[in-house]
PDB file of C-alpha atoms in Angstrom:
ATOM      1  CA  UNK A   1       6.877  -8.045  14.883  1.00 50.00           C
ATOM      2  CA  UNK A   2       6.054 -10.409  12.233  1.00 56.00           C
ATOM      3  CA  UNK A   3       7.071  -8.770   8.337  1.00 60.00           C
ATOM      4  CA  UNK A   4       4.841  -8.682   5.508  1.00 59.00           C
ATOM      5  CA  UNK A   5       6.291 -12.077   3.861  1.00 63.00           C
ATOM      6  CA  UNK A   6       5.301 -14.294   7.413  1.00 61.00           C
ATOM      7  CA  UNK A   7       1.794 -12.630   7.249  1.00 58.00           C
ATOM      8  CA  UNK A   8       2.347  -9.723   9.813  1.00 62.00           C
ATOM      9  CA  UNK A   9       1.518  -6.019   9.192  1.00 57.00           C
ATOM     10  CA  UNK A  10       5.362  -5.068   8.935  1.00 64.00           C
ATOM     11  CA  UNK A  11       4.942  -2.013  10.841  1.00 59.00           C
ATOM     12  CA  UNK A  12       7.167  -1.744  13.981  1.00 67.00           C
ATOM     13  CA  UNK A  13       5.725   1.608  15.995  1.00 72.00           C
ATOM     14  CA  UNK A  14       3.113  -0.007  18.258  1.00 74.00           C
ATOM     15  CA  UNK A  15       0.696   3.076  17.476  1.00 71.00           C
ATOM     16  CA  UNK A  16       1.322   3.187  14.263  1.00 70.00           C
ATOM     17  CA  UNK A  17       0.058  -0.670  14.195  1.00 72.00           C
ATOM     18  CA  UNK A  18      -2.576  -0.163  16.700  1.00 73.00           C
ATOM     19  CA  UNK A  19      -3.792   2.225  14.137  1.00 71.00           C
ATOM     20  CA  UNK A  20      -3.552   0.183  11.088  1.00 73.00           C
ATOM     21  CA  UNK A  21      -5.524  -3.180  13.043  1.00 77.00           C
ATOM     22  CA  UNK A  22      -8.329  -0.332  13.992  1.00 78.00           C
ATOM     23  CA  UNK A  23      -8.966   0.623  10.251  1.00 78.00           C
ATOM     24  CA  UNK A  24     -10.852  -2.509  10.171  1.00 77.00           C
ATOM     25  CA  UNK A  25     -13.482  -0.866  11.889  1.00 77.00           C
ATOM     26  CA  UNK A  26     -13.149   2.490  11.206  1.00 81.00           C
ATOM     27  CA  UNK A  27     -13.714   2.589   6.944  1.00 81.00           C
ATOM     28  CA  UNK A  28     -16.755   0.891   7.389  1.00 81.00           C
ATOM     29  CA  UNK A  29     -18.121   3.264  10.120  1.00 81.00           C
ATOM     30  CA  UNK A  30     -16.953   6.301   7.312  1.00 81.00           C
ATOM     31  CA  UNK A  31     -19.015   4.421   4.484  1.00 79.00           C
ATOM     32  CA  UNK A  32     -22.276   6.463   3.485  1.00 69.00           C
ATOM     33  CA  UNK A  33     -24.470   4.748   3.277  1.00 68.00           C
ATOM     34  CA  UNK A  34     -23.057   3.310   6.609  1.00 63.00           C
ATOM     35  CA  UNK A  35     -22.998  -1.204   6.535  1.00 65.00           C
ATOM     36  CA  UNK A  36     -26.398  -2.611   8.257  1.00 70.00           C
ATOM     37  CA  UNK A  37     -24.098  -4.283  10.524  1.00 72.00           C
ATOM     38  CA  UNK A  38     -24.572  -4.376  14.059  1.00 75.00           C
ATOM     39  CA  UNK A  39     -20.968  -3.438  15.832  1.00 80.00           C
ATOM     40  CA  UNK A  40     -20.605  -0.149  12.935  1.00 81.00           C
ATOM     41  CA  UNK A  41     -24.382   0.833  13.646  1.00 81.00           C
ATOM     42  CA  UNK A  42     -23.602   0.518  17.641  1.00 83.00           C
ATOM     43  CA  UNK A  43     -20.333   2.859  17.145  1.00 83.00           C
ATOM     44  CA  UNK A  44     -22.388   4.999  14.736  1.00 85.00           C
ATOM     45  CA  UNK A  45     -25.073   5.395  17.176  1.00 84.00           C
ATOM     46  CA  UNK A  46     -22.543   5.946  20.780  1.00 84.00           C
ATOM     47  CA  UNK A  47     -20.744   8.473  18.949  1.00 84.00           C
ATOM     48  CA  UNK A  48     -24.334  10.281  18.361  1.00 84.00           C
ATOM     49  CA  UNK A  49     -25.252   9.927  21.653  1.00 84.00           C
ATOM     50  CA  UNK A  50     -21.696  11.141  22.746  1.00 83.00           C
ATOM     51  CA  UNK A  51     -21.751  14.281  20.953  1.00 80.00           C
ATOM     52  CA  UNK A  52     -25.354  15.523  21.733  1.00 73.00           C
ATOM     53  CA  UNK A  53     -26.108  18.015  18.604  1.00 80.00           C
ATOM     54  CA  UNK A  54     -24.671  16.517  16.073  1.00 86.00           C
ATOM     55  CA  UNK A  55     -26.809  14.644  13.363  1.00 87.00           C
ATOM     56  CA  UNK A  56     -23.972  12.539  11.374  1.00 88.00           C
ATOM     57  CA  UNK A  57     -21.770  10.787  13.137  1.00 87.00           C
ATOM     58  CA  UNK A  58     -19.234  11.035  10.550  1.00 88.00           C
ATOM     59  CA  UNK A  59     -18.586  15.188  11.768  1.00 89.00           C
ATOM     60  CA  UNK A  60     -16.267  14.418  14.963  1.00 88.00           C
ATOM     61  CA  UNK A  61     -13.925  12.845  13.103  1.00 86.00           C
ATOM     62  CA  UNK A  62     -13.233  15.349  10.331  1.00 87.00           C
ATOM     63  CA  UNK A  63     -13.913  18.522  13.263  1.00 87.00           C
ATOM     64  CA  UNK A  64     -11.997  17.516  16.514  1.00 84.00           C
ATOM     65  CA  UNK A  65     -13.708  19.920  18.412  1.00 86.00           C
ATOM     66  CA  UNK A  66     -17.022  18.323  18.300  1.00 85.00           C
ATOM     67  CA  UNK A  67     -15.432  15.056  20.119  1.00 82.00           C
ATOM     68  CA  UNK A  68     -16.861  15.224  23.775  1.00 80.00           C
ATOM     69  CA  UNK A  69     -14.617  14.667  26.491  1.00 73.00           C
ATOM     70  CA  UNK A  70     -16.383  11.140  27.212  1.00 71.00           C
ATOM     71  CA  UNK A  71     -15.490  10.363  23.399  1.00 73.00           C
ATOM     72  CA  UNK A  72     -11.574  11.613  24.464  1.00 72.00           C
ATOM     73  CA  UNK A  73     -11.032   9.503  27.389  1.00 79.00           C
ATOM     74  CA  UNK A  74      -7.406   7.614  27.242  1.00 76.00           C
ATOM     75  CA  UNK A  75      -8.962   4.286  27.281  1.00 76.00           C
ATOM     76  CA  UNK A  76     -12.383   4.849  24.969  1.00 78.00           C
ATOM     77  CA  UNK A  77     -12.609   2.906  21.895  1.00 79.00           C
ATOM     78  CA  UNK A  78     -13.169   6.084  20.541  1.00 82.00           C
ATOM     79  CA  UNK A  79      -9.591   7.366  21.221  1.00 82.00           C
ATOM     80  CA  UNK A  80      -8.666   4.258  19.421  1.00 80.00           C
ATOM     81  CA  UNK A  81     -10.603   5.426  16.212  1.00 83.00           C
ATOM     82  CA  UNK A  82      -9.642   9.167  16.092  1.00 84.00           C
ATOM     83  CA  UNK A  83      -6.103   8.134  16.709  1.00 80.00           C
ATOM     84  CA  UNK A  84      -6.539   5.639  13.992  1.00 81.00           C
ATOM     85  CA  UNK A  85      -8.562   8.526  11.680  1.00 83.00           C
ATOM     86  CA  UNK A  86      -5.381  10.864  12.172  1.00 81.00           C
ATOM     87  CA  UNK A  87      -3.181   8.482  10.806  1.00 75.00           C
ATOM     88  CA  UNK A  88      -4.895   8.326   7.492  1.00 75.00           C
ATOM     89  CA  UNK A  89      -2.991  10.650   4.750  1.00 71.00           C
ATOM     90  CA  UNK A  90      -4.876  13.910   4.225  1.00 61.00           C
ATOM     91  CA  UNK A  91      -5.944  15.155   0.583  1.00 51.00           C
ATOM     92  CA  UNK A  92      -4.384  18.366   1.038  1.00 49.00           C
ATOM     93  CA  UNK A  93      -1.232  16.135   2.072  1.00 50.00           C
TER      94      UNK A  93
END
């Protein structure tokens, strides 16, 4: 693991890091108005599809139980996001 003077993320628990490196994509999927960009629209608009009922695709991640098991698979990129969503510090924290 590299440390934060060599250019490295300084974190040593693999999730923790996994985590951090997914934030890249996950605040700009949270932004409202959501980017125009093409790879947050496409996760904006699976998670939709994933969770029929829903309108904004910002509710699974703030209410758990609206995440579909095809959203909860192990290996989804979702998974990676929710994890990554979970590791952020609450307000009431």
């Amino acid at each position: 693991m590299s440390s934060r003077a060599s250019g490295g993320l300084g974190i040593l628990d693999p999730y923790v890091q996994q985590s951090a490196l997914q934030l890249r994509w996950l605040i700009p999927l949270l932004l409202y108005p959501p980017l125009p960009a093409l790879p947050i629209s496409f996760l904006a608009q699976e998670i939709l599809a994933a969770c029929t009922g829903i309108q904004d695709h910002h509710l699974p991640f703030f209410f758990p139980l609206l995440r579909t098991y095809s959203i909860k698979e192990p290996f989804s990129i979702f998974t990676l996001l929710f994890r990554a969503f979970s590791h952020l510090p609450s307000i009431t924290d």
